[in-house]
Amino acid sequence: DAGITQSPRHKVTETGTPVTLRCHQTENHRYMYWYRQDPGHGLRLIHYSYGVKDTDKGEVSDGYSVSRSKTEDFLLTLESATSSQTSVYFCAISEELGSPLHFGNGTRLTVT
Amino acid sequence: GNSVTQMEGPVTLSEEAFLTINCTYTATGYPSLFWYVQYPGEGLQLLLKATKADDKGSNKGFEATYRKETTSFHLEKGSVQVSDSAVYFCALSDGGSARQLTFGSGTQLTVLP
């Protein structure tokens, strides 16, 4: 299994509070991704990174920011959480664009 | 834009039954096609892939053939097991951009003993 660790695994937070989710990889893969999974929507890309300090937006990036200061870590921040951001968040990595993704086990976030 | 359409679930089968999960796609160019599987409480895992027309991907008894003429990539297994119970996602990738990886909405499969 690819070495991907997401933390925390579960979090409950209140509307308006900031939240940071962490993804750590031990595979030295160049590409890292944040997806959210919601019933009926499959997985939707939030942001991705193609190298240290190189990031770009996905299809549902509003309300989210990311940072990648080291190859192995990719952080997702909700600056001011809203109830619509209640979801399961998955980090993924890949060696190259178009290569299969390897996923972490997810973070279940509940915004009350 | 690209899109992936999967058959609606949930699908419930008895052990040893034949499985088909339909997947059709819309894409420009010549995408790669994937099936991912998600077991409860886990992330998605690559099950199989095909990168060009008429390729057949296979793994763990599952198969899918890339049909360009019908823009389909249906997942099949001849004899399912209880351990195959999971959510299955069809996906396509144009390869040119991270935004070009598109997932279907997933199909929940439950196999009863």
PDB file of C-alpha atoms in Angstrom:
ATOM      1  CA  ASP A   1       0.000   0.000   0.000  1.00  0.00           C
ATOM      2  CA  ALA A   2       1.161   3.491  -0.798  1.00  0.00           C
ATOM      3  CA  GLY A   3       2.311   5.354   2.282  1.00  0.00           C
ATOM      4  CA  ILE A   4      -0.322   8.039   2.692  1.00  0.00           C
ATOM      5  CA  THR A   5      -1.494   9.218   6.076  1.00  0.00           C
ATOM      6  CA  GLN A   6      -4.337  11.645   6.596  1.00  0.00           C
ATOM      7  CA  SER A   7      -4.962  13.420   9.873  1.00  0.00           C
ATOM      8  CA  PRO A   8      -7.200  13.740  11.661  1.00  0.00           C
ATOM      9  CA  ARG A   9      -9.434  10.824  10.634  1.00  0.00           C
ATOM     10  CA  HIS A  10     -12.513  12.443  12.128  1.00  0.00           C
ATOM     11  CA  LYS A  11     -13.272  16.021  13.098  1.00  0.00           C
ATOM     12  CA  VAL A  12     -16.317  17.913  14.265  1.00  0.00           C
ATOM     13  CA  THR A  13     -16.130  21.679  14.163  1.00  0.00           C
ATOM     14  CA  GLU A  14     -18.434  24.658  14.345  1.00  0.00           C
ATOM     15  CA  THR A  15     -19.460  26.963  11.534  1.00  0.00           C
ATOM     16  CA  GLY A  16     -17.036  29.832  11.090  1.00  0.00           C
ATOM     17  CA  THR A  17     -13.991  28.139  12.606  1.00  0.00           C
ATOM     18  CA  PRO A  18     -10.799  27.435  10.643  1.00  0.00           C
ATOM     19  CA  VAL A  19      -9.873  23.827   9.983  1.00  0.00           C
ATOM     20  CA  THR A  20      -6.694  22.296   8.582  1.00  0.00           C
ATOM     21  CA  LEU A  21      -6.426  18.765   7.269  1.00  0.00           C
ATOM     22  CA  ARG A  22      -3.065  17.160   6.703  1.00  0.00           C
ATOM     23  CA  CYS A  23      -1.844  14.666   4.164  1.00  0.00           C
ATOM     24  CA  HIS A  24       1.557  13.056   4.525  1.00  0.00           C
ATOM     25  CA  GLN A  25       3.168  10.742   1.967  1.00  0.00           C
ATOM     26  CA  THR A  26       6.294   8.617   2.092  1.00  0.00           C
ATOM     27  CA  GLU A  27       6.387   7.767  -1.630  1.00  0.00           C
ATOM     28  CA  ASN A  28       8.110  10.930  -2.882  1.00  0.00           C
ATOM     29  CA  HIS A  29       5.418  11.349  -5.550  1.00  0.00           C
ATOM     30  CA  ARG A  30       5.314  14.679  -7.307  1.00  0.00           C
ATOM     31  CA  TYR A  31       1.540  15.098  -7.545  1.00  0.00           C
ATOM     32  CA  MET A  32      -0.808  15.408  -4.592  1.00  0.00           C
ATOM     33  CA  TYR A  33      -4.540  16.013  -4.635  1.00  0.00           C
ATOM     34  CA  TRP A  34      -7.418  16.843  -2.328  1.00  0.00           C
ATOM     35  CA  TYR A  35     -10.845  15.487  -3.185  1.00  0.00           C
ATOM     36  CA  ARG A  36     -14.157  15.593  -1.407  1.00  0.00           C
ATOM     37  CA  GLN A  37     -16.634  12.752  -1.575  1.00  0.00           C
ATOM     38  CA  ASP A  38     -20.351  13.388  -1.284  1.00  0.00           C
ATOM     39  CA  PRO A  39     -23.299  11.071  -1.983  1.00  0.00           C
ATOM     40  CA  GLY A  40     -24.349  11.229  -5.612  1.00  0.00           C
ATOM     41  CA  HIS A  41     -21.309  13.256  -6.669  1.00  0.00           C
ATOM     42  CA  GLY A  42     -18.503  10.743  -6.696  1.00  0.00           C
ATOM     43  CA  LEU A  43     -15.206  12.469  -6.031  1.00  0.00           C
ATOM     44  CA  ARG A  44     -14.622  16.101  -6.878  1.00  0.00           C
ATOM     45  CA  LEU A  45     -11.207  17.736  -7.064  1.00  0.00           C
ATOM     46  CA  ILE A  46     -10.639  20.640  -4.676  1.00  0.00           C
ATOM     47  CA  HIS A  47      -6.983  21.520  -5.257  1.00  0.00           C
ATOM     48  CA  TYR A  48      -3.895  19.751  -6.419  1.00  0.00           C
ATOM     49  CA  SER A  49      -0.141  20.235  -6.302  1.00  0.00           C
ATOM     50  CA  TYR A  50       2.485  19.477  -8.904  1.00  0.00           C
ATOM     51  CA  GLY A  51       5.481  20.244  -6.741  1.00  0.00           C
ATOM     52  CA  VAL A  52       6.658  22.130  -3.686  1.00  0.00           C
ATOM     53  CA  LYS A  53       4.864  25.467  -3.571  1.00  0.00           C
ATOM     54  CA  ASP A  54       3.148  24.691  -6.890  1.00  0.00           C
ATOM     55  CA  THR A  55      -0.601  24.324  -6.545  1.00  0.00           C
ATOM     56  CA  ASP A  56      -3.692  24.861  -8.649  1.00  0.00           C
ATOM     57  CA  LYS A  57      -7.457  24.881  -8.270  1.00  0.00           C
ATOM     58  CA  GLY A  58      -9.832  22.065  -8.995  1.00  0.00           C
ATOM     59  CA  GLU A  59     -13.523  22.193  -9.781  1.00  0.00           C
ATOM     60  CA  VAL A  60     -14.732  22.937  -6.219  1.00  0.00           C
ATOM     61  CA  SER A  61     -12.005  25.167  -4.781  1.00  0.00           C
ATOM     62  CA  ASP A  62     -14.119  27.991  -3.339  1.00  0.00           C
ATOM     63  CA  GLY A  63     -13.702  28.220   0.435  1.00  0.00           C
ATOM     64  CA  TYR A  64     -10.536  26.108   0.462  1.00  0.00           C
ATOM     65  CA  SER A  65      -6.836  26.875   0.341  1.00  0.00           C
ATOM     66  CA  VAL A  66      -3.813  24.581   0.236  1.00  0.00           C
ATOM     67  CA  SER A  67      -0.125  24.671   0.915  1.00  0.00           C
ATOM     68  CA  ARG A  68       2.779  22.418   0.100  1.00  0.00           C
ATOM     69  CA  SER A  69       6.038  23.465   1.718  1.00  0.00           C
ATOM     70  CA  LYS A  70       7.599  20.001   1.540  1.00  0.00           C
ATOM     71  CA  THR A  71       7.273  17.184  -0.967  1.00  0.00           C
ATOM     72  CA  GLU A  72       5.708  14.915   1.598  1.00  0.00           C
ATOM     73  CA  ASP A  73       3.068  17.213   3.098  1.00  0.00           C
ATOM     74  CA  PHE A  74      -0.027  18.762   1.547  1.00  0.00           C
ATOM     75  CA  LEU A  75      -2.342  20.783   3.777  1.00  0.00           C
ATOM     76  CA  LEU A  76      -5.957  21.674   3.095  1.00  0.00           C
ATOM     77  CA  THR A  77      -7.404  24.627   4.999  1.00  0.00           C
ATOM     78  CA  LEU A  78     -10.982  25.712   5.380  1.00  0.00           C
ATOM     79  CA  GLU A  79     -10.595  29.341   6.415  1.00  0.00           C
ATOM     80  CA  SER A  80     -14.121  29.598   7.805  1.00  0.00           C
ATOM     81  CA  ALA A  81     -15.962  26.300   7.782  1.00  0.00           C
ATOM     82  CA  THR A  82     -19.553  26.118   6.552  1.00  0.00           C
ATOM     83  CA  SER A  83     -22.111  23.320   6.816  1.00  0.00           C
ATOM     84  CA  SER A  84     -21.815  22.717   3.058  1.00  0.00           C
ATOM     85  CA  GLN A  85     -18.233  21.623   3.676  1.00  0.00           C
ATOM     86  CA  THR A  86     -19.381  18.642   5.731  1.00  0.00           C
ATOM     87  CA  SER A  87     -17.923  15.798   3.707  1.00  0.00           C
ATOM     88  CA  VAL A  88     -15.329  13.070   3.538  1.00  0.00           C
ATOM     89  CA  TYR A  89     -12.006  14.418   2.325  1.00  0.00           C
ATOM     90  CA  PHE A  90      -9.492  12.251   0.524  1.00  0.00           C
ATOM     91  CA  CYS A  91      -5.884  12.944  -0.239  1.00  0.00           C
ATOM     92  CA  ALA A  92      -4.336  11.187  -3.228  1.00  0.00           C
ATOM     93  CA  ILE A  93      -0.911  11.015  -4.832  1.00  0.00           C
ATOM     94  CA  SER A  94       0.442  10.042  -8.224  1.00  0.00           C
ATOM     95  CA  GLU A  95       3.839   9.829  -9.872  1.00  0.00           C
ATOM     96  CA  GLU A  96       2.764  11.513 -13.085  1.00  0.00           C
ATOM     97  CA  LEU A  97      -0.314  13.121 -14.615  1.00  0.00           C
ATOM     98  CA  GLY A  98      -2.534  10.383 -15.952  1.00  0.00           C
ATOM     99  CA  SER A  99      -0.992   7.766 -13.630  1.00  0.00           C
ATOM    100  CA  PRO A 100      -3.360   5.925 -11.318  1.00  0.00           C
ATOM    101  CA  LEU A 101      -4.001   7.645  -8.023  1.00  0.00           C
ATOM    102  CA  HIS A 102      -3.224   6.202  -4.608  1.00  0.00           C
ATOM    103  CA  PHE A 103      -5.611   7.359  -1.923  1.00  0.00           C
ATOM    104  CA  GLY A 104      -5.421   7.890   1.806  1.00  0.00           C
ATOM    105  CA  ASN A 105      -8.147   6.566   4.091  1.00  0.00           C
ATOM    106  CA  GLY A 106      -9.984   9.848   4.311  1.00  0.00           C
ATOM    107  CA  THR A 107     -10.979  12.447   6.894  1.00  0.00           C
ATOM    108  CA  ARG A 108     -14.630  12.696   7.880  1.00  0.00           C
ATOM    109  CA  LEU A 109     -15.384  16.354   8.630  1.00  0.00           C
ATOM    110  CA  THR A 110     -18.629  17.485  10.181  1.00  0.00           C
ATOM    111  CA  VAL A 111     -19.421  21.194  10.411  1.00  0.00           C
ATOM    112  CA  THR A 112     -22.216  21.946  12.857  1.00  0.00           C
TER     113      THR A 112
ATOM    114  CA  GLY B   1     -16.354  18.640 -20.859  1.00  0.00           C
ATOM    115  CA  ASN B   2     -15.650  15.085 -19.811  1.00  0.00           C
ATOM    116  CA  SER B   3     -18.213  13.025 -17.954  1.00  0.00           C
ATOM    117  CA  VAL B   4     -18.702   9.504 -16.628  1.00  0.00           C
ATOM    118  CA  THR B   5     -22.075   7.876 -16.106  1.00  0.00           C
ATOM    119  CA  GLN B   6     -22.435   4.752 -13.993  1.00  0.00           C
ATOM    120  CA  MET B   7     -25.446   2.578 -13.429  1.00  0.00           C
ATOM    121  CA  GLU B   8     -27.386   3.560 -10.369  1.00  0.00           C
ATOM    122  CA  GLY B   9     -27.065   1.435  -7.295  1.00  0.00           C
ATOM    123  CA  PRO B  10     -27.296  -0.141  -4.954  1.00  0.00           C
ATOM    124  CA  VAL B  11     -26.766  -3.540  -6.526  1.00  0.00           C
ATOM    125  CA  THR B  12     -27.452  -6.629  -4.414  1.00  0.00           C
ATOM    126  CA  LEU B  13     -26.369 -10.079  -5.599  1.00  0.00           C
ATOM    127  CA  SER B  14     -26.072 -13.540  -4.155  1.00  0.00           C
ATOM    128  CA  GLU B  15     -22.650 -15.107  -3.844  1.00  0.00           C
ATOM    129  CA  GLU B  16     -21.416 -16.673  -7.118  1.00  0.00           C
ATOM    130  CA  ALA B  17     -23.741 -14.531  -9.250  1.00  0.00           C
ATOM    131  CA  PHE B  18     -22.521 -12.742 -12.373  1.00  0.00           C
ATOM    132  CA  LEU B  19     -21.805  -9.041 -11.997  1.00  0.00           C
ATOM    133  CA  THR B  20     -22.056  -6.231 -14.515  1.00  0.00           C
ATOM    134  CA  ILE B  21     -21.731  -2.567 -13.596  1.00  0.00           C
ATOM    135  CA  ASN B  22     -22.275  -0.312 -16.577  1.00  0.00           C
ATOM    136  CA  CYS B  23     -20.090   2.692 -17.267  1.00  0.00           C
ATOM    137  CA  THR B  24     -20.263   5.055 -20.231  1.00  0.00           C
ATOM    138  CA  TYR B  25     -18.218   8.149 -20.816  1.00  0.00           C
ATOM    139  CA  THR B  26     -18.014  11.349 -22.801  1.00  0.00           C
ATOM    140  CA  ALA B  27     -14.598  12.713 -23.578  1.00  0.00           C
ATOM    141  CA  THR B  28     -12.587  14.518 -26.198  1.00  0.00           C
ATOM    142  CA  GLY B  29      -9.552  12.720 -27.487  1.00  0.00           C
ATOM    143  CA  TYR B  30      -8.470   9.305 -26.260  1.00  0.00           C
ATOM    144  CA  PRO B  31      -8.756   9.011 -22.506  1.00  0.00           C
ATOM    145  CA  SER B  32      -7.484   6.296 -20.215  1.00  0.00           C
ATOM    146  CA  LEU B  33     -10.198   4.483 -18.291  1.00  0.00           C
ATOM    147  CA  PHE B  34     -10.121   3.148 -14.743  1.00  0.00           C
ATOM    148  CA  TRP B  35     -12.163   1.232 -12.223  1.00  0.00           C
ATOM    149  CA  TYR B  36     -11.527   2.001  -8.574  1.00  0.00           C
ATOM    150  CA  VAL B  37     -12.966   0.137  -5.579  1.00  0.00           C
ATOM    151  CA  GLN B  38     -13.681   1.547  -2.135  1.00  0.00           C
ATOM    152  CA  TYR B  39     -14.121  -0.756   0.839  1.00  0.00           C
ATOM    153  CA  PRO B  40     -15.894   0.562   3.951  1.00  0.00           C
ATOM    154  CA  GLY B  41     -13.834   3.112   5.871  1.00  0.00           C
ATOM    155  CA  GLU B  42     -11.056   3.172   3.298  1.00  0.00           C
ATOM    156  CA  GLY B  43      -9.888   5.250   0.382  1.00  0.00           C
ATOM    157  CA  LEU B  44     -10.244   4.243  -3.240  1.00  0.00           C
ATOM    158  CA  GLN B  45      -7.941   1.597  -4.687  1.00  0.00           C
ATOM    159  CA  LEU B  46      -7.192   1.065  -8.340  1.00  0.00           C
ATOM    160  CA  LEU B  47      -8.883  -2.132  -9.498  1.00  0.00           C
ATOM    161  CA  LEU B  48      -7.998  -2.119 -13.204  1.00  0.00           C
ATOM    162  CA  LYS B  49      -7.284   0.173 -16.102  1.00  0.00           C
ATOM    163  CA  ALA B  50      -7.186   0.360 -19.894  1.00  0.00           C
ATOM    164  CA  THR B  51      -5.328   2.970 -21.872  1.00  0.00           C
ATOM    165  CA  LYS B  52      -6.524   2.485 -25.442  1.00  0.00           C
ATOM    166  CA  ALA B  53      -9.438   1.156 -27.456  1.00  0.00           C
ATOM    167  CA  ASP B  54     -10.068  -2.609 -27.259  1.00  0.00           C
ATOM    168  CA  ASP B  55      -7.711  -2.987 -24.286  1.00  0.00           C
ATOM    169  CA  LYS B  56      -9.018  -5.285 -21.572  1.00  0.00           C
ATOM    170  CA  GLY B  57      -8.103  -4.516 -17.989  1.00  0.00           C
ATOM    171  CA  SER B  58      -8.320  -7.343 -15.476  1.00  0.00           C
ATOM    172  CA  ASN B  59      -7.587  -7.930 -11.813  1.00  0.00           C
ATOM    173  CA  LYS B  60      -8.905 -10.213  -9.048  1.00  0.00           C
ATOM    174  CA  GLY B  61     -11.396 -11.829 -11.454  1.00  0.00           C
ATOM    175  CA  PHE B  62     -12.798  -8.475 -12.591  1.00  0.00           C
ATOM    176  CA  GLU B  63     -12.598  -7.439 -16.238  1.00  0.00           C
ATOM    177  CA  ALA B  64     -13.497  -4.388 -18.305  1.00  0.00           C
ATOM    178  CA  THR B  65     -12.977  -3.726 -22.011  1.00  0.00           C
ATOM    179  CA  TYR B  66     -12.416  -0.253 -23.459  1.00  0.00           C
ATOM    180  CA  ARG B  67     -15.070   0.082 -26.174  1.00  0.00           C
ATOM    181  CA  LYS B  68     -14.545   3.245 -28.158  1.00  0.00           C
ATOM    182  CA  GLU B  69     -17.454   2.623 -30.532  1.00  0.00           C
ATOM    183  CA  THR B  70     -19.942   2.520 -27.644  1.00  0.00           C
ATOM    184  CA  THR B  71     -17.885   4.792 -25.301  1.00  0.00           C
ATOM    185  CA  SER B  72     -18.236   2.188 -22.592  1.00  0.00           C
ATOM    186  CA  PHE B  73     -16.089   0.463 -19.976  1.00  0.00           C
ATOM    187  CA  HIS B  74     -18.405  -1.978 -18.219  1.00  0.00           C
ATOM    188  CA  LEU B  75     -17.094  -3.876 -15.200  1.00  0.00           C
ATOM    189  CA  GLU B  76     -17.778  -7.641 -15.079  1.00  0.00           C
ATOM    190  CA  LYS B  77     -17.038 -10.552 -12.794  1.00  0.00           C
ATOM    191  CA  GLY B  78     -18.170 -14.092 -13.383  1.00  0.00           C
ATOM    192  CA  SER B  79     -18.707 -15.147  -9.773  1.00  0.00           C
ATOM    193  CA  VAL B  80     -18.859 -12.568  -7.002  1.00  0.00           C
ATOM    194  CA  GLN B  81     -17.908 -13.186  -3.390  1.00  0.00           C
ATOM    195  CA  VAL B  82     -19.085 -11.589  -0.165  1.00  0.00           C
ATOM    196  CA  SER B  83     -15.678  -9.910   0.054  1.00  0.00           C
ATOM    197  CA  ASP B  84     -16.434  -8.011  -3.189  1.00  0.00           C
ATOM    198  CA  SER B  85     -19.011  -5.894  -1.364  1.00  0.00           C
ATOM    199  CA  ALA B  86     -17.809  -2.328  -1.860  1.00  0.00           C
ATOM    200  CA  VAL B  87     -18.422   0.836  -3.848  1.00  0.00           C
ATOM    201  CA  TYR B  88     -17.091   0.802  -7.407  1.00  0.00           C
ATOM    202  CA  PHE B  89     -16.101   3.967  -9.295  1.00  0.00           C
ATOM    203  CA  CYS B  90     -15.512   4.327 -12.998  1.00  0.00           C
ATOM    204  CA  ALA B  91     -13.128   7.119 -13.971  1.00  0.00           C
ATOM    205  CA  LEU B  92     -11.419   8.586 -16.983  1.00  0.00           C
ATOM    206  CA  SER B  93      -8.286  10.611 -17.460  1.00  0.00           C
ATOM    207  CA  ASP B  94      -7.237  12.778 -20.352  1.00  0.00           C
ATOM    208  CA  GLY B  95      -3.769  12.888 -18.866  1.00  0.00           C
ATOM    209  CA  GLY B  96      -3.193  16.479 -19.839  1.00  0.00           C
ATOM    210  CA  SER B  97      -4.212  18.035 -16.550  1.00  0.00           C
ATOM    211  CA  ALA B  98      -5.099  17.002 -13.031  1.00  0.00           C
ATOM    212  CA  ARG B  99      -8.514  18.494 -13.655  1.00  0.00           C
ATOM    213  CA  GLN B 100      -9.068  15.943 -16.424  1.00  0.00           C
ATOM    214  CA  LEU B 101      -9.529  13.007 -14.041  1.00  0.00           C
ATOM    215  CA  THR B 102     -13.291  12.551 -13.860  1.00  0.00           C
ATOM    216  CA  PHE B 103     -15.103  10.094 -11.582  1.00  0.00           C
ATOM    217  CA  GLY B 104     -18.526   8.559 -11.878  1.00  0.00           C
ATOM    218  CA  SER B 105     -20.833   8.773  -8.874  1.00  0.00           C
ATOM    219  CA  GLY B 106     -20.095   5.229  -7.699  1.00  0.00           C
ATOM    220  CA  THR B 107     -22.122   2.017  -7.500  1.00  0.00           C
ATOM    221  CA  GLN B 108     -22.659   0.274  -4.186  1.00  0.00           C
ATOM    222  CA  LEU B 109     -22.419  -3.514  -4.469  1.00  0.00           C
ATOM    223  CA  THR B 110     -23.607  -5.836  -1.717  1.00  0.00           C
ATOM    224  CA  VAL B 111     -23.034  -9.575  -2.050  1.00  0.00           C
ATOM    225  CA  LEU B 112     -25.105 -11.822   0.196  1.00  0.00           C
ATOM    226  CA  PRO B 113     -23.936 -15.271   1.328  1.00  0.00           C
TER     227      PRO B 113
END
